[in-house]
Short mmCIF file of C-alpha atoms in Angstrom, two decimals:
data_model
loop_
_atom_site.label_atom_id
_atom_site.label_comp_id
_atom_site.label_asym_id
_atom_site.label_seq_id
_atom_site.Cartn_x
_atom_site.Cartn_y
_atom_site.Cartn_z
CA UNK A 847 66.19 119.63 109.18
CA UNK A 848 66.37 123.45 108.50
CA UNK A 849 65.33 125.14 111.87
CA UNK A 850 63.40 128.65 111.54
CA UNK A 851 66.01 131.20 112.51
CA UNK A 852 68.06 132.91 110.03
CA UNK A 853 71.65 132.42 109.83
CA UNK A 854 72.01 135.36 111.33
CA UNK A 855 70.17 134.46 114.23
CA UNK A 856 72.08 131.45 114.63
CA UNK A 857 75.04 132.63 115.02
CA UNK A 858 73.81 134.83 117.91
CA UNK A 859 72.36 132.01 119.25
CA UNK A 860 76.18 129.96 119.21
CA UNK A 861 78.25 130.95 122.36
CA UNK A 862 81.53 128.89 123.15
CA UNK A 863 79.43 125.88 125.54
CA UNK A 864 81.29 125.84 129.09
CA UNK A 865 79.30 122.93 130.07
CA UNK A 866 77.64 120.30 127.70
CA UNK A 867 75.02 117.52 129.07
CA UNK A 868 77.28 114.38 128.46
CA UNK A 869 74.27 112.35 128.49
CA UNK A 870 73.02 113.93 125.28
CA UNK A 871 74.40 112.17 121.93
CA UNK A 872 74.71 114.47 118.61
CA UNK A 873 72.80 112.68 116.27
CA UNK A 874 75.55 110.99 114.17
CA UNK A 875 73.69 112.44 110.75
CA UNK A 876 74.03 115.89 111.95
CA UNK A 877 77.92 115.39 112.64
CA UNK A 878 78.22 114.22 108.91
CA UNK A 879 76.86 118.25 107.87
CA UNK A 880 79.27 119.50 110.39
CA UNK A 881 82.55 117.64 109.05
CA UNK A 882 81.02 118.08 105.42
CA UNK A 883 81.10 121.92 105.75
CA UNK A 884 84.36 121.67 106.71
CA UNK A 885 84.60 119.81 103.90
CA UNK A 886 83.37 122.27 101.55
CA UNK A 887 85.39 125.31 102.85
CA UNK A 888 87.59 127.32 100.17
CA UNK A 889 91.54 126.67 100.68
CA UNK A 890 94.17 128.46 99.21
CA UNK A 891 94.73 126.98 95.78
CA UNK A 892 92.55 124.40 96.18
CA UNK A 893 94.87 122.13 97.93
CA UNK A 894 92.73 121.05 101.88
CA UNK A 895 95.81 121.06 103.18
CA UNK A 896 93.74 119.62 106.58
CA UNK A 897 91.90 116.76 107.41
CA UNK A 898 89.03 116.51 110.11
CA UNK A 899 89.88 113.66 112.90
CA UNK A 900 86.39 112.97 114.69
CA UNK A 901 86.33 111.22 118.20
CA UNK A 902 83.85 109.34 119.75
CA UNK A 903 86.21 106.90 122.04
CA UNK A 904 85.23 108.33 125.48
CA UNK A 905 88.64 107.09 127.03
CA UNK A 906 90.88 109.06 124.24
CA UNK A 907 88.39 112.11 124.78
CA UNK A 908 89.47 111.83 128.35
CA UNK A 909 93.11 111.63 127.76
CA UNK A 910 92.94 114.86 125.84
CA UNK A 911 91.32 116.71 128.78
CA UNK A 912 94.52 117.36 130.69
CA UNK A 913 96.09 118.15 127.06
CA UNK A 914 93.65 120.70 126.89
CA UNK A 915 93.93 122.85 129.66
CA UNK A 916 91.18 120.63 131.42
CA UNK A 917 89.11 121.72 129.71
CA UNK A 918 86.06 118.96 130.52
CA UNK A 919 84.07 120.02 127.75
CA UNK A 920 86.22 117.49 125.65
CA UNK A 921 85.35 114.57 128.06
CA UNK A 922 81.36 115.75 127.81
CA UNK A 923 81.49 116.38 124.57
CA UNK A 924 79.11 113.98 122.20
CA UNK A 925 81.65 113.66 119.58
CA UNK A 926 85.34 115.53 119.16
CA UNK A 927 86.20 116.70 115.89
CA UNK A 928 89.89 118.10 115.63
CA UNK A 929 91.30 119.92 112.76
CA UNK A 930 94.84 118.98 112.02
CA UNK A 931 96.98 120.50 108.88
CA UNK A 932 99.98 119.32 106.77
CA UNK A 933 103.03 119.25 108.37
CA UNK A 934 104.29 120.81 105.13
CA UNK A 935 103.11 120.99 101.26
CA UNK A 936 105.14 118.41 99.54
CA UNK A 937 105.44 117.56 95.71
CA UNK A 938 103.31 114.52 96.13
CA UNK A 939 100.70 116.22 98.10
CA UNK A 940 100.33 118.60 95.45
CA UNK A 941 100.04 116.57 92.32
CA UNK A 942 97.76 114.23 94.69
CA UNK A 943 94.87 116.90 94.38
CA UNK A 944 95.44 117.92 91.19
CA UNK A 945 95.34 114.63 89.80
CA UNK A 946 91.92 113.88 91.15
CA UNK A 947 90.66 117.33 90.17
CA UNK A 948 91.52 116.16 86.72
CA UNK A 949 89.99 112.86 87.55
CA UNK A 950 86.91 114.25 88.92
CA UNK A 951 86.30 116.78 86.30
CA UNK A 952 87.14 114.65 83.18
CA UNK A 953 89.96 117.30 82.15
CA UNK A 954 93.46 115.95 80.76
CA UNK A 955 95.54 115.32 83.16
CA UNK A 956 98.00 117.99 82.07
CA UNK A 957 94.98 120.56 82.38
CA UNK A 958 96.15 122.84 85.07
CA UNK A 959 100.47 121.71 84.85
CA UNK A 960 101.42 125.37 84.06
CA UNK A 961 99.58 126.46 88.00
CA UNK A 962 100.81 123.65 89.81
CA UNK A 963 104.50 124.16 88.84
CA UNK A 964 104.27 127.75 89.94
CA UNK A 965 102.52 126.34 93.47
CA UNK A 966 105.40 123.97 93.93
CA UNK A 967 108.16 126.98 93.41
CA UNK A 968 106.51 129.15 95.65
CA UNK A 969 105.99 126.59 98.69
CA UNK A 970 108.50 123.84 98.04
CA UNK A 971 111.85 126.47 98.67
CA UNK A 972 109.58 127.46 101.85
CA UNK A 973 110.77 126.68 105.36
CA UNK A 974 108.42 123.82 106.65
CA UNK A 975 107.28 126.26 109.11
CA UNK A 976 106.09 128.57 106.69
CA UNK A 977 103.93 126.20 104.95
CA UNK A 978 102.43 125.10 108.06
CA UNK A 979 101.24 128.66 109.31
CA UNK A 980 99.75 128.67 105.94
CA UNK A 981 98.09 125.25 106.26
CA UNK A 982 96.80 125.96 109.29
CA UNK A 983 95.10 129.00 108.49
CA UNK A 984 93.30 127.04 106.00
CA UNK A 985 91.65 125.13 108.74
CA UNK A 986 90.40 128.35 110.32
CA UNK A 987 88.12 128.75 107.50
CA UNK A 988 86.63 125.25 107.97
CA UNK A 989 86.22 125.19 111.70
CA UNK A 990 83.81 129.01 111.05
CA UNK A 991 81.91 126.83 108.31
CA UNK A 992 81.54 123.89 110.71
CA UNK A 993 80.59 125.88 113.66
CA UNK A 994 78.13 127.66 111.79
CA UNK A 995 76.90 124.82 110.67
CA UNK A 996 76.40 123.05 113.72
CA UNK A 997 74.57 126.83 115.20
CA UNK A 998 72.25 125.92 112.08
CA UNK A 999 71.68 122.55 113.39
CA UNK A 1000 71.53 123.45 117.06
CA UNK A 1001 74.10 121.59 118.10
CA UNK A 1002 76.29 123.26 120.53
CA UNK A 1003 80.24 123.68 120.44
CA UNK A 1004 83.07 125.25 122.30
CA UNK A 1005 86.20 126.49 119.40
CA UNK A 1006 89.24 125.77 121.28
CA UNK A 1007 92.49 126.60 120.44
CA UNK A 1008 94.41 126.31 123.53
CA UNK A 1009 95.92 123.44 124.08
CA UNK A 1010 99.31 121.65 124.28
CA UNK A 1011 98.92 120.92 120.41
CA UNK A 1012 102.36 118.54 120.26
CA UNK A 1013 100.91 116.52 123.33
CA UNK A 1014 97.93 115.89 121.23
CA UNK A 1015 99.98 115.27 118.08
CA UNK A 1016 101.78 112.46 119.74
CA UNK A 1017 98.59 111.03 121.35
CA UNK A 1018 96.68 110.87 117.61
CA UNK A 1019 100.18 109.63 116.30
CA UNK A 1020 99.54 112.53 113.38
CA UNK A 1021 103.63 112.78 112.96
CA UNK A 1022 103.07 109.85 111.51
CA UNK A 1023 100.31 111.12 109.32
CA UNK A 1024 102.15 114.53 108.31
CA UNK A 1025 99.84 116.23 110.13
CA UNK A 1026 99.56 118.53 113.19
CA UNK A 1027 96.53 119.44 115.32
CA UNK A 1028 95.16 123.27 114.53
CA UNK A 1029 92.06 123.29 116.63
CA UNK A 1030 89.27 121.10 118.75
CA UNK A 1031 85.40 121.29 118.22
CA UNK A 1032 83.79 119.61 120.55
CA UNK A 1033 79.93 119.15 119.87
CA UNK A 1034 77.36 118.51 122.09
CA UNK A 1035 74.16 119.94 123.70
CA UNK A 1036 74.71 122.64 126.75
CA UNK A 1037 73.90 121.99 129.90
CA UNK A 1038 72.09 124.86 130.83
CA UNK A 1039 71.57 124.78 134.52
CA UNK A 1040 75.41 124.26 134.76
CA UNK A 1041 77.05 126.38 132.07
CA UNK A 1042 78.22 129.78 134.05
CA UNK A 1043 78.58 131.43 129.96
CA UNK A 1044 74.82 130.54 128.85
CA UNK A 1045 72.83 133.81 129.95
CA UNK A 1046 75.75 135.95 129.53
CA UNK A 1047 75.39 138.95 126.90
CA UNK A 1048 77.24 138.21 123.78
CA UNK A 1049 79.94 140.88 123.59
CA UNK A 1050 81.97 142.41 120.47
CA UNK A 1051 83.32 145.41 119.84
CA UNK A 1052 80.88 148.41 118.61
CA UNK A 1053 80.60 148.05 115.41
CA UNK A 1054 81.70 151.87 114.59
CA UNK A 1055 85.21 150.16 115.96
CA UNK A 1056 85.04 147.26 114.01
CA UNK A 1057 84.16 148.44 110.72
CA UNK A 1058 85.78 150.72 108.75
CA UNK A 1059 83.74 151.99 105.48
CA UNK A 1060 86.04 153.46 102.53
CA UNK A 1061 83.40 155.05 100.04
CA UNK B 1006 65.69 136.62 103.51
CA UNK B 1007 66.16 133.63 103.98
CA UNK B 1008 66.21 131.13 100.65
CA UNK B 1009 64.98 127.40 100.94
CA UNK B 1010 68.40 126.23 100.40
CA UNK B 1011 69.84 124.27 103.55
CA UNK B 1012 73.04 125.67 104.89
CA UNK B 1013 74.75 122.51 102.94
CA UNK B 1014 73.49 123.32 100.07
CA UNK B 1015 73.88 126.92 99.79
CA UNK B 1016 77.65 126.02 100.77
CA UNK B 1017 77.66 123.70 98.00
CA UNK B 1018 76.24 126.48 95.52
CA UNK B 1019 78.99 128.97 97.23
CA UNK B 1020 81.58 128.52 94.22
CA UNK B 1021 84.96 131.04 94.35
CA UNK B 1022 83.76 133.39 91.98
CA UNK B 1023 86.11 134.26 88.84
CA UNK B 1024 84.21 136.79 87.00
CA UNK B 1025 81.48 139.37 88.77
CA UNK B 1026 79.04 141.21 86.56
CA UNK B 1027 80.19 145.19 87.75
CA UNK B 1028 76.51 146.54 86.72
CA UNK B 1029 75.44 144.77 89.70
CA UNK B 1030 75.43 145.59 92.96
CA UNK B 1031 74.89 143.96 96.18
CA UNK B 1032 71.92 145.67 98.18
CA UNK B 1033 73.65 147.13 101.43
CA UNK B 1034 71.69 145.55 104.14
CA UNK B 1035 72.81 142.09 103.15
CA UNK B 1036 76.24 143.31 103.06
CA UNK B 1037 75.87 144.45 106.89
CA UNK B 1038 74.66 140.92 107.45
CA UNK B 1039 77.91 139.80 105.57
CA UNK B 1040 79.69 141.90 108.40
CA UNK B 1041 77.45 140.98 111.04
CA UNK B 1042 78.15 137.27 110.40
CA UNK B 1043 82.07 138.36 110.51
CA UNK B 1044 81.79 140.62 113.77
CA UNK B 1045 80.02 137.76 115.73
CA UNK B 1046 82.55 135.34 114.64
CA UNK B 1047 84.39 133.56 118.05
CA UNK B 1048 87.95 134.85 118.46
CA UNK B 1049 90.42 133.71 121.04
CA UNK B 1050 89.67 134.79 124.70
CA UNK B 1051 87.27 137.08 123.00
CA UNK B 1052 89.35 139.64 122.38
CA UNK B 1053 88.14 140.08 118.48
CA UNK B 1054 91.88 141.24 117.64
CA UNK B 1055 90.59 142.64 114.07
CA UNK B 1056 89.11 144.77 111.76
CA UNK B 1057 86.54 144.66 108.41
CA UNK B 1058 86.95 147.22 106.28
CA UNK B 1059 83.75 147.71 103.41
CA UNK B 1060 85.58 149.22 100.35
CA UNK B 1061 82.80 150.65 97.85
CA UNK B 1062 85.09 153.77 96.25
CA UNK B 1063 85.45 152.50 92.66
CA UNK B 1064 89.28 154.23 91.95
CA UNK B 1065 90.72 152.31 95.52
CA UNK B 1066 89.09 149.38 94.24
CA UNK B 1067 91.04 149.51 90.92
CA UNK B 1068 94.23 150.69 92.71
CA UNK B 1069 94.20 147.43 94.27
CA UNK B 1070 93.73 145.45 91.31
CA UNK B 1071 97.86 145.15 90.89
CA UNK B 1072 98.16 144.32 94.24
CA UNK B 1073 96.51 141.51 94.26
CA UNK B 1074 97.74 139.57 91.66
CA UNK B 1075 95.35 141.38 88.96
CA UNK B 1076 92.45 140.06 90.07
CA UNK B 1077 90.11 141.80 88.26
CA UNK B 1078 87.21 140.56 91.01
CA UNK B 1079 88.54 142.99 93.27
CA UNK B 1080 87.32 146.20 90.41
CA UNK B 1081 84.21 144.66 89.32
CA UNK B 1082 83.15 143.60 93.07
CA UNK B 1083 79.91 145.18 94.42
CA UNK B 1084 81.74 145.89 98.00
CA UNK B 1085 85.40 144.81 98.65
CA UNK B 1086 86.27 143.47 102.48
CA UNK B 1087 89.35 143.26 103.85
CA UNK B 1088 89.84 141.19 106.77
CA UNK B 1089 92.94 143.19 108.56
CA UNK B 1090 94.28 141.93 111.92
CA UNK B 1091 95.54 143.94 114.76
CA UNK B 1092 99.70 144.19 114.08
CA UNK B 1093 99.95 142.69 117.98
CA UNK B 1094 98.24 141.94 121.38
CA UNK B 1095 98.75 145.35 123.78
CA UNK B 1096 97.55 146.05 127.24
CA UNK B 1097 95.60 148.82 126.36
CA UNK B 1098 93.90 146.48 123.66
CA UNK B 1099 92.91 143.82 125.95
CA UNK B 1100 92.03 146.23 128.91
CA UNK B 1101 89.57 147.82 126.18
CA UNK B 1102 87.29 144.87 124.95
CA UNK B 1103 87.23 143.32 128.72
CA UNK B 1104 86.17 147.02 130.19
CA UNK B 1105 83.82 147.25 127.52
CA UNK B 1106 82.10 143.65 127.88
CA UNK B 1107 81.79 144.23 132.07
CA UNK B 1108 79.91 147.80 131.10
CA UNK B 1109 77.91 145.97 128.33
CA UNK B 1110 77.64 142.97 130.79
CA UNK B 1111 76.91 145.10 134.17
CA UNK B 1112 79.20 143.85 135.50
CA UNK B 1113 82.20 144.70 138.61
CA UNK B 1114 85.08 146.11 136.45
CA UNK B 1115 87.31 143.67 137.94
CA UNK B 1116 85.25 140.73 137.36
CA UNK B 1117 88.27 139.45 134.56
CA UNK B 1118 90.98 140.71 136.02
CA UNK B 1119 92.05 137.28 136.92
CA UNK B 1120 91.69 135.69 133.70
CA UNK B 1121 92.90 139.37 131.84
CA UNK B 1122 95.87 139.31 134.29
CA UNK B 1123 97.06 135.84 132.51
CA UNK B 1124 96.27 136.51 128.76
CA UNK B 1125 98.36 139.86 129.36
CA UNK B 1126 101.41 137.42 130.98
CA UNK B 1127 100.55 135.19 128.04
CA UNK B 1128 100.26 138.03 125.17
CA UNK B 1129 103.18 140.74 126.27
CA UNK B 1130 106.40 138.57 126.59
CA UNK B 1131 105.45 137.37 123.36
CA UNK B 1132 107.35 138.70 119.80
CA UNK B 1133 105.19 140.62 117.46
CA UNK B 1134 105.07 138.39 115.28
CA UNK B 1135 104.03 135.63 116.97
CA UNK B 1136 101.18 137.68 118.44
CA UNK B 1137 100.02 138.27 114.58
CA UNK B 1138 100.50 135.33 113.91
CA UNK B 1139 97.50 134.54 116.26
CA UNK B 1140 95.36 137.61 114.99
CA UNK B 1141 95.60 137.07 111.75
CA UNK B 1142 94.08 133.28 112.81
CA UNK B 1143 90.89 134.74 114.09
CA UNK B 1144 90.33 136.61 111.24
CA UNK B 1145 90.21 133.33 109.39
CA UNK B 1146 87.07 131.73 111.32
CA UNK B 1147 85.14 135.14 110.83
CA UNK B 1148 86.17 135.16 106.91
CA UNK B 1149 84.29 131.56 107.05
CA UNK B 1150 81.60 133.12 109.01
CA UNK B 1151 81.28 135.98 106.12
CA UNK B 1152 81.19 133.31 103.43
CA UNK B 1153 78.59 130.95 104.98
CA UNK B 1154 76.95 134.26 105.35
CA UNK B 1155 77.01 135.52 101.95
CA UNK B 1156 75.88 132.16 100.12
CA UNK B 1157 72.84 132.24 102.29
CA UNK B 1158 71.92 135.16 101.00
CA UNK B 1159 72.93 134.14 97.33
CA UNK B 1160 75.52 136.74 97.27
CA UNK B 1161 78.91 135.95 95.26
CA UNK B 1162 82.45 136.08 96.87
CA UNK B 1163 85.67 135.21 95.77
CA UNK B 1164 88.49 134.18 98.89
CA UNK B 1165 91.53 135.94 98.59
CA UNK B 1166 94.47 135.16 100.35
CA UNK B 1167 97.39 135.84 97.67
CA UNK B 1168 98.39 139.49 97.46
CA UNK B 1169 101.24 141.83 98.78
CA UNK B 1170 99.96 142.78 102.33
CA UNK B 1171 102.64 145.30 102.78
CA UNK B 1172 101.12 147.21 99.80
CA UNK B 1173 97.56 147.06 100.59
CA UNK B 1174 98.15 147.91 104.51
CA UNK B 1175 99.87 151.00 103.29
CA UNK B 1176 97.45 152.26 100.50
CA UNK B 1177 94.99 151.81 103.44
CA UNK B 1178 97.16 153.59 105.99
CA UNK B 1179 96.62 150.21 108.09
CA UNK B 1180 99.84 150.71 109.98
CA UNK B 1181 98.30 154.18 111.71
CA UNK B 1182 95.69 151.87 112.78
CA UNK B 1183 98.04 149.35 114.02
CA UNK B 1184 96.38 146.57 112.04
CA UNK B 1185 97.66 144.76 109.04
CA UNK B 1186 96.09 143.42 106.26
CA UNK B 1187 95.06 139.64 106.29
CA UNK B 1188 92.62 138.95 103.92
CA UNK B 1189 90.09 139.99 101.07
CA UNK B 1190 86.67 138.71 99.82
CA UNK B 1191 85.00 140.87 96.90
CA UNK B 1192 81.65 140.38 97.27
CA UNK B 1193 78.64 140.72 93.88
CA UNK B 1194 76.82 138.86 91.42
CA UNK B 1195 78.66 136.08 89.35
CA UNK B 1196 79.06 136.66 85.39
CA UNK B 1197 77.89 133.29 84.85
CA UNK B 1198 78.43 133.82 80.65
CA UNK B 1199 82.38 134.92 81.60
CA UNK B 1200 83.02 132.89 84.50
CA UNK B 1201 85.31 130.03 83.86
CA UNK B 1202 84.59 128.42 86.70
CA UNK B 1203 80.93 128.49 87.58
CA UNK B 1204 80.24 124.95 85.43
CA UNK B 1205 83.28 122.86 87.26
CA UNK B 1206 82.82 120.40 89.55
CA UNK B 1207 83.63 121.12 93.10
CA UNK B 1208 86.68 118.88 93.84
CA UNK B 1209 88.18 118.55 97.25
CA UNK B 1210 89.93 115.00 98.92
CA UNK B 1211 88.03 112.11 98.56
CA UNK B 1212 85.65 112.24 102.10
CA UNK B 1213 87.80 108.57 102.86
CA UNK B 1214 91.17 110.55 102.79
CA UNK B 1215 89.33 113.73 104.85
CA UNK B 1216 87.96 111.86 107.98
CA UNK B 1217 89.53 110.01 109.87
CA UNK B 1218 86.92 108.30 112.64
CA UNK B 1219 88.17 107.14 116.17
CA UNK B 1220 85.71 105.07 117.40
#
């Protein structure tokens, strides 16, 4: 399953795909790795305040084209993963975690009481939109591990972020979930011929501008 | 380089690191993969709205100990990044990175003016904080780039999130630079004989309560 490259090398290899081949179907074991390394990304305290909705209905995928800026990349995508985060962190969310962290690691349940009651006075007197900037950030960390991981897997994906996110939310019926959409992944394999991005130089900043060494 | 681990693996191994052994030190060319992985990180629109700074100087280190919550990681780290965003979205910033990608690209200098045209519409009207808002995102996907990154090449980091931004951006005269601080990951060698967290299970949601599959 490995391929050769580095990681390194992967990750020059990944470009945001303008045009997948919708005839081409993502493997469904190499979409498990891609939502498990989102999986396994670090959030703040520990809490995955996020959850990974993945899409394979090709009529729902084309309802969220016009969402997202028609962007057809959704529609030829393979399968749609989107990243959606708490509305808010709540008391029950909290202990939720914590209680199957206990679970999990055999610990009494009490084990970590003393940090959890300073989490829930720090976000529980926060606005709601407060929390959910902070949620959603957590997702950004995911969505790098999962595109990464599909670079490592050759799959190709485009990170999109622009879209009309409470047109989506009421589509996936997340309100009713406590959640709200963060950011799409589409996966799928580029269509070369087509994709005007493809052969395009990869282009950053020079790295004497982007990095700043304090010795 | 590269270690027989898949990328799953090695993000399984990647643990938040509690304790660093400070006699050990991480060789510099994998820490400029660590920033390579970071600086070729997607951003919105491309416009790579922030900054790594590589902290090796052993008094700043310490100096920013109390700033982060006493986090001792951040003193006995090998190389200290911070992750700091650009403070808001300017025309002169965006002209910049698209002038530079049509030279780097050979391209007509106008070739994005369209497309540069609308982010700056977009981007200008907007408040400042809102605009940070959205830089300090990006940094987020290329802090997940830097961790993926670092596990692969069996190097220790620890996520850091909590600490008093205002303090660090202005022992790092970040405000000069018009960026402001975002995020931190120490990077060494665990102390696995001090490290109360290297033996723990991994815990996150039950994969069930993660995924939710449209079919």
């Amino acid at each position: 399953m490995k391929n050769n490259m580095s990681l390194l090398d992967t990750l020059k290899w990944r470009y945001a795909t303008k045009k997948f081949d919708p005839a081409k179907k993502v493997d469904q074991k190499l979409v498990d790795q891609i939502v498990e390394a989102a999986w396994l990304a670090p959030t703040s305290s520990g809490l995955q305040p996020f959850k990974v909705i993945e899409i394979t209905n090709q009529e729902l995928k084309e309802k969220i084209v016009p969402i997202a800026m028609d962007q057809h990349q959704v529609a030829d995508s393979s399968h749609l993963l989107v990243f959606a985060a708490w509305d808010n962190y709540t008391e029950d969310r909290i202990d939720t975690i914590y209680q199957h962290t206990t679970t999990d690691r055999e610990q009494a349940p009490d084990r970590y009481k003393g940090y959890v009651d300073r989490l829930k006075k720090t976000y529980l007197k926060r606005a709601e939109s407060e929390n959910f900037a902070h949620t959603a950030r957590q997702a950004y960390i995911a969505f790098g591990f999962s595109i990464a991981m599909a670079a490592e897997l050759k799959v190709d994906t485009t990170p999109m972020e622009g879209f009309d996110n409470a047109a989506l939310d009421s589509l996936l019926h997340l309100e009713e979930l406590g959640l709200k959409s963060v950011l799409m992944l589409p996966l799928g394999y580029r269509d070369e011929a087509n994709d005007w991005l493809v052969n395009l130089k990869k282009v950053r900043h020079p790295k004497k501008d982007f990095l700043i060494e304090i010795k």
